Amino acid sequence: MKTAEIANRYLDFFRSKDHEIVPSASLVSDDPSIMFTIAGMVPFIPYLTGVVPAPYKAAADLQKCIRTNDIEEVGKTARHGTFFQMMGNWSFGDYFKEGAISYAWELLTSSEADGGLGFDEKDLWVTVYEDDDEAEQLWRSVAGLPANRIQRLGREDNYWTTGQPGPAGPCSEIYFDRGPKYGQDGGPAVDDNRFLEIWNLVFMQYAIDNVRGKTEFDIVGELPQKNIDTGMGLERVAFLKQGVENMYETDQVRPVLDRAVELSGRTYGKNHEDDVRFRVIADHVRSSLMLLSDGVTPSNEGRGYILRRLMRRTVRSMRLLGVEEATFPELFAASRDAMKAGYPELETDWQRLSSYAFAEEETFLRTLTAGSTILDTAVEKTKTAGSDKLAGDQAFLLHDTYGFPIDLTLEIAEEAGLGVDRDGFDSLMKAQRERAKEDARSRKRQIADLSVYREFRGAGETSFLGYDALQTETRVLGLIVDGVPADRATAGQVAEVILPETTLYAESGGQVADKGAIVGNGFELDVLDVQRPVPGLISHTVTVHSGEVAVGDAATTIVDGENRRRAQAAHSATHLVHAALRDTLGSGATQAGSLNRAGYMRFDFAWGQALSAETKTEIEEIANNAISDNLEVSTRIMSLDDAKAAGAMALFGEKYGETVRMVDIGGPWSRELCGGTHVGRSSEIGLISLTGESSVGASNRRVEALVGIDAFRELTTERRLVNELTSALKTPKDKLAERIAELSANLKRAEKQIAQFEAKELQQRVPSLAASATTVGRVQLVAESLGEIGSADDVRALVTQVRERLASEPAVVALVGVAGGRPIVAVGTTERAREAGVQAGALVKIATGVLGGGGGGKPDFAQGGGQDASKVDAALEAVRTAIEAA
């Protein structure tokens, strides 16, 4: 049975049981405390916790998930995958334990001919929470399960909580017996490899408090509304129904594995290490493709870093299989074809997805080449120093700075006959992880408990009236001070204000929040920010400027009209620039993000190379022509399907409901899904002036522009600058660039001549410096201050030349110069001086220690720098003393 068919059977079954079929949420989580949708229940948390009233009594879905906390286990077990799909059915105060158990048993055991999954009853076991007598009785009466196939487990295994005070409840898990080939008998309590969990039923019926740990909490009562939360892993069911050994061999994953086998020329199933690599490739390619399809792009932080890591692990695994050239065009295409039946957008959006993937692979292959060169140099230095082990900090530098995998460092070092200080590397990695964890904990501590909004959201959605008005009369529905509800807020306090309606725009879609005020009888509130903390609710963060505001007070929202007009002009300008980009570059230049505020816009788009000056001018001209054409700006509310059919552009990774707002500028020329505020006609934008274009990651570019009066002011400033230059250089405007180029060339020639004169002057100092050598201990020492110098190169050159003059002697040359106010030290030794036991590196460390700096090098030459130029003489004296004592 194909994976897509299993999913369809599941959804069809629950559709027939009057469940609302809910489309999958994005892999990019709305929850600020997590990066990805890591479980099927994540999109339903607001409904399960009661923060947002559920729009349906019962629902079912197939949810895309990404989980990377056990990425190192991928490929090693039958069930670890970074991307997976969870089938779930949900009840919000409708059916409870009996209904959930009945539905699960019917779907699992009904014959395939009748639309079921066709599992044999004798192969199914269940676990229940140790105190849940009701669940055990239902399994016996509803499913007819014998007592010996029902096992009771404790809180660790069979109790669900969020980890915080709030809803919780016992679980019942359904297991499939894979047979004696996979382990010992005795049920899931004995062997969870042979007995594989396929479905988890959570009975959310209790409220808990005083949470001290995963299993340490107090059950304080029953919930007023009991919910059902279930999850069945699609990949697990698929590999059982398809009779294969693991999820990597199912129809949605195996084609990538097979293509990797073909490209490598190796055989799957012959060698354990190779098999793990093949499975890693199959998993990571699919996960990367699905992340790309939800708008994530490779980068060095956040979600983008996770995606980049998955891609680079894939490249590394192919390299370990003997393939060093690019393989993503083959592997990603295989994954697309395997997944497109369930996710047709993978084919329709292939151009964008593939451009990111292919560019990332090319970048990393170049990184591997550069890293290999750096590593080769480090290996050579390690051997020269007489060590048999590459330093841990060097391996960490390659990993952390250059993205060079540690296992590749180990492999290359081993080929060169060296080990790697793995303890040192691991210590640095551990310290980095601890910093990252602390940073994550710090961010999480700053996130308010969203349950504080439950009561306010329960009163209904906040109505946004700002499309048609800049102020409205309303009342204070709620106040939050220091993260908890309050009945009033007084002058000087910062508070969140909840209103049933508002004209103040909440930040979203790239447009920043409105500025403005909320006023009432006896109080005035300055609006600092406007956000949507939970779906459907708008919260205003304010400072109480004067007076006292209380819950229930009448209030008026007032938008800063000038700021709004300039912000919406910038937002409309963004739409024009997007359309101009697509006109100029083609449909591949798709939006990847934007920011709009009063007078300024920036727009990120998919593109693999810098724009030429001519292209930027063309884009700017097209956008400004649209302004001068005074195009009509219109908005329509329609279904998402109708908007897509009309050709509306949607932002990848953005979450849209079934009903959307479509913004047209000039009809279909610019047509996008957008909830922001806009001008009435394009001429109200005034002017767009592109101020910059840059790279923001592999295959991503960014354009920035000033809009309206800000653009005009920038152009007048440039005009004034040009006029000043023409006047100062006595050159007409059309000859200005030529004149500046001429002056620049003259300056370079003058700088070169000055450098030659300085070099000649330095050369003339060599004889006198060599003649200043005096006997110190067993060597001839030249220890002099050079005073002000041009650069460190001057010190190095003099040390080298003076040492050559004294090459036949046991001589040391130690010179100190001051460049830019900072002392620079260089020390050179002749061969006979080194035979006498004098090392340049040791002497430099002594000198720079006196100067408040550091340095080092080889026995024959070393250099360094310091902070305190007043101690140059003391540093030279310290060198002299060290040589005397040698």
Short mmCIF file of N, CA and C in Angstrom, two decimals, residues 774-779 781-783 812 814 837-838 842-843 846-847 850 872-886:
data_model
loop_
_atom_site.label_atom_id
_atom_site.label_comp_id
_atom_site.label_asym_id
_atom_site.label_seq_id
_atom_site.Cartn_x
_atom_site.Cartn_y
_atom_site.Cartn_z
N THR A 774 76.12 44.15 19.42
CA THR A 774 77.02 44.03 20.58
C THR A 774 76.94 42.61 21.10
N THR A 775 78.00 42.20 21.79
CA THR A 775 78.04 40.85 22.33
C THR A 775 77.21 40.77 23.60
N VAL A 776 76.23 39.86 23.59
CA VAL A 776 75.40 39.60 24.77
C VAL A 776 75.34 38.09 24.96
N GLY A 777 75.87 37.63 26.06
CA GLY A 777 75.94 36.19 26.27
C GLY A 777 76.78 35.55 25.17
N ARG A 778 76.21 34.58 24.48
CA ARG A 778 76.95 33.85 23.44
C ARG A 778 76.62 34.32 22.03
N VAL A 779 75.90 35.44 21.88
CA VAL A 779 75.50 35.89 20.55
C VAL A 779 75.77 37.37 20.37
N LEU A 781 73.95 40.77 19.42
CA LEU A 781 72.56 41.23 19.51
C LEU A 781 72.42 42.61 18.91
N VAL A 782 71.41 42.72 18.01
CA VAL A 782 70.95 44.03 17.53
C VAL A 782 69.57 44.23 18.13
N ALA A 783 69.45 45.18 19.03
CA ALA A 783 68.16 45.43 19.71
C ALA A 783 67.90 46.92 19.65
N VAL A 812 71.34 37.69 16.86
CA VAL A 812 69.90 37.89 17.07
C VAL A 812 69.58 39.34 16.71
N ALA A 814 66.53 42.02 17.02
CA ALA A 814 65.24 42.32 17.65
C ALA A 814 64.92 43.79 17.43
N GLY A 837 71.10 27.92 21.37
CA GLY A 837 69.93 27.78 22.24
C GLY A 837 69.01 28.98 22.29
N VAL A 838 69.16 29.92 21.35
CA VAL A 838 68.31 31.11 21.34
C VAL A 838 67.20 30.93 20.30
N ALA A 842 60.43 32.45 21.44
CA ALA A 842 60.45 32.70 22.89
C ALA A 842 60.74 34.16 23.19
N LEU A 843 61.64 34.76 22.42
CA LEU A 843 62.01 36.16 22.65
C LEU A 843 60.85 37.11 22.33
N ILE A 846 58.41 37.22 25.15
CA ILE A 846 58.91 38.03 26.27
C ILE A 846 58.68 39.51 25.99
N ALA A 847 59.02 39.95 24.77
CA ALA A 847 58.90 41.36 24.42
C ALA A 847 57.43 41.80 24.40
N VAL A 850 55.82 42.36 27.80
CA VAL A 850 56.11 43.66 28.39
C VAL A 850 55.23 44.75 27.77
N VAL A 872 58.60 50.39 24.96
CA VAL A 872 59.45 49.78 23.92
C VAL A 872 60.84 49.51 24.46
N ASP A 873 61.46 50.49 25.14
CA ASP A 873 62.82 50.29 25.68
C ASP A 873 62.84 49.16 26.70
N ALA A 874 61.80 49.08 27.54
CA ALA A 874 61.74 48.02 28.55
C ALA A 874 61.61 46.66 27.87
N ALA A 875 60.90 46.59 26.77
CA ALA A 875 60.73 45.32 26.05
C ALA A 875 62.05 44.87 25.46
N LEU A 876 62.81 45.79 24.88
CA LEU A 876 64.12 45.44 24.31
C LEU A 876 65.09 45.01 25.42
N GLU A 877 65.01 45.66 26.56
CA GLU A 877 65.88 45.30 27.68
C GLU A 877 65.52 43.90 28.19
N ALA A 878 64.23 43.55 28.15
CA ALA A 878 63.82 42.22 28.57
C ALA A 878 64.37 41.16 27.63
N VAL A 879 64.43 41.47 26.34
CA VAL A 879 65.04 40.55 25.37
C VAL A 879 66.51 40.37 25.68
N ARG A 880 67.19 41.50 25.93
CA ARG A 880 68.63 41.44 26.26
C ARG A 880 68.88 40.57 27.49
N THR A 881 68.05 40.77 28.53
CA THR A 881 68.22 40.02 29.77
C THR A 881 68.00 38.53 29.54
N ALA A 882 67.00 38.18 28.73
CA ALA A 882 66.72 36.77 28.45
C ALA A 882 67.87 36.11 27.72
N ILE A 883 68.51 36.83 26.80
CA ILE A 883 69.64 36.26 26.05
C ILE A 883 70.84 36.06 26.98
N GLU A 884 71.04 37.01 27.88
CA GLU A 884 72.16 36.88 28.83
C GLU A 884 71.99 35.64 29.70
N ALA A 885 70.74 35.34 30.04
CA ALA A 885 70.47 34.21 30.93
C ALA A 885 70.44 32.88 30.19
N ALA A 886 70.44 32.91 28.87
CA ALA A 886 70.32 31.67 28.07
C ALA A 886 71.57 30.83 28.17
#
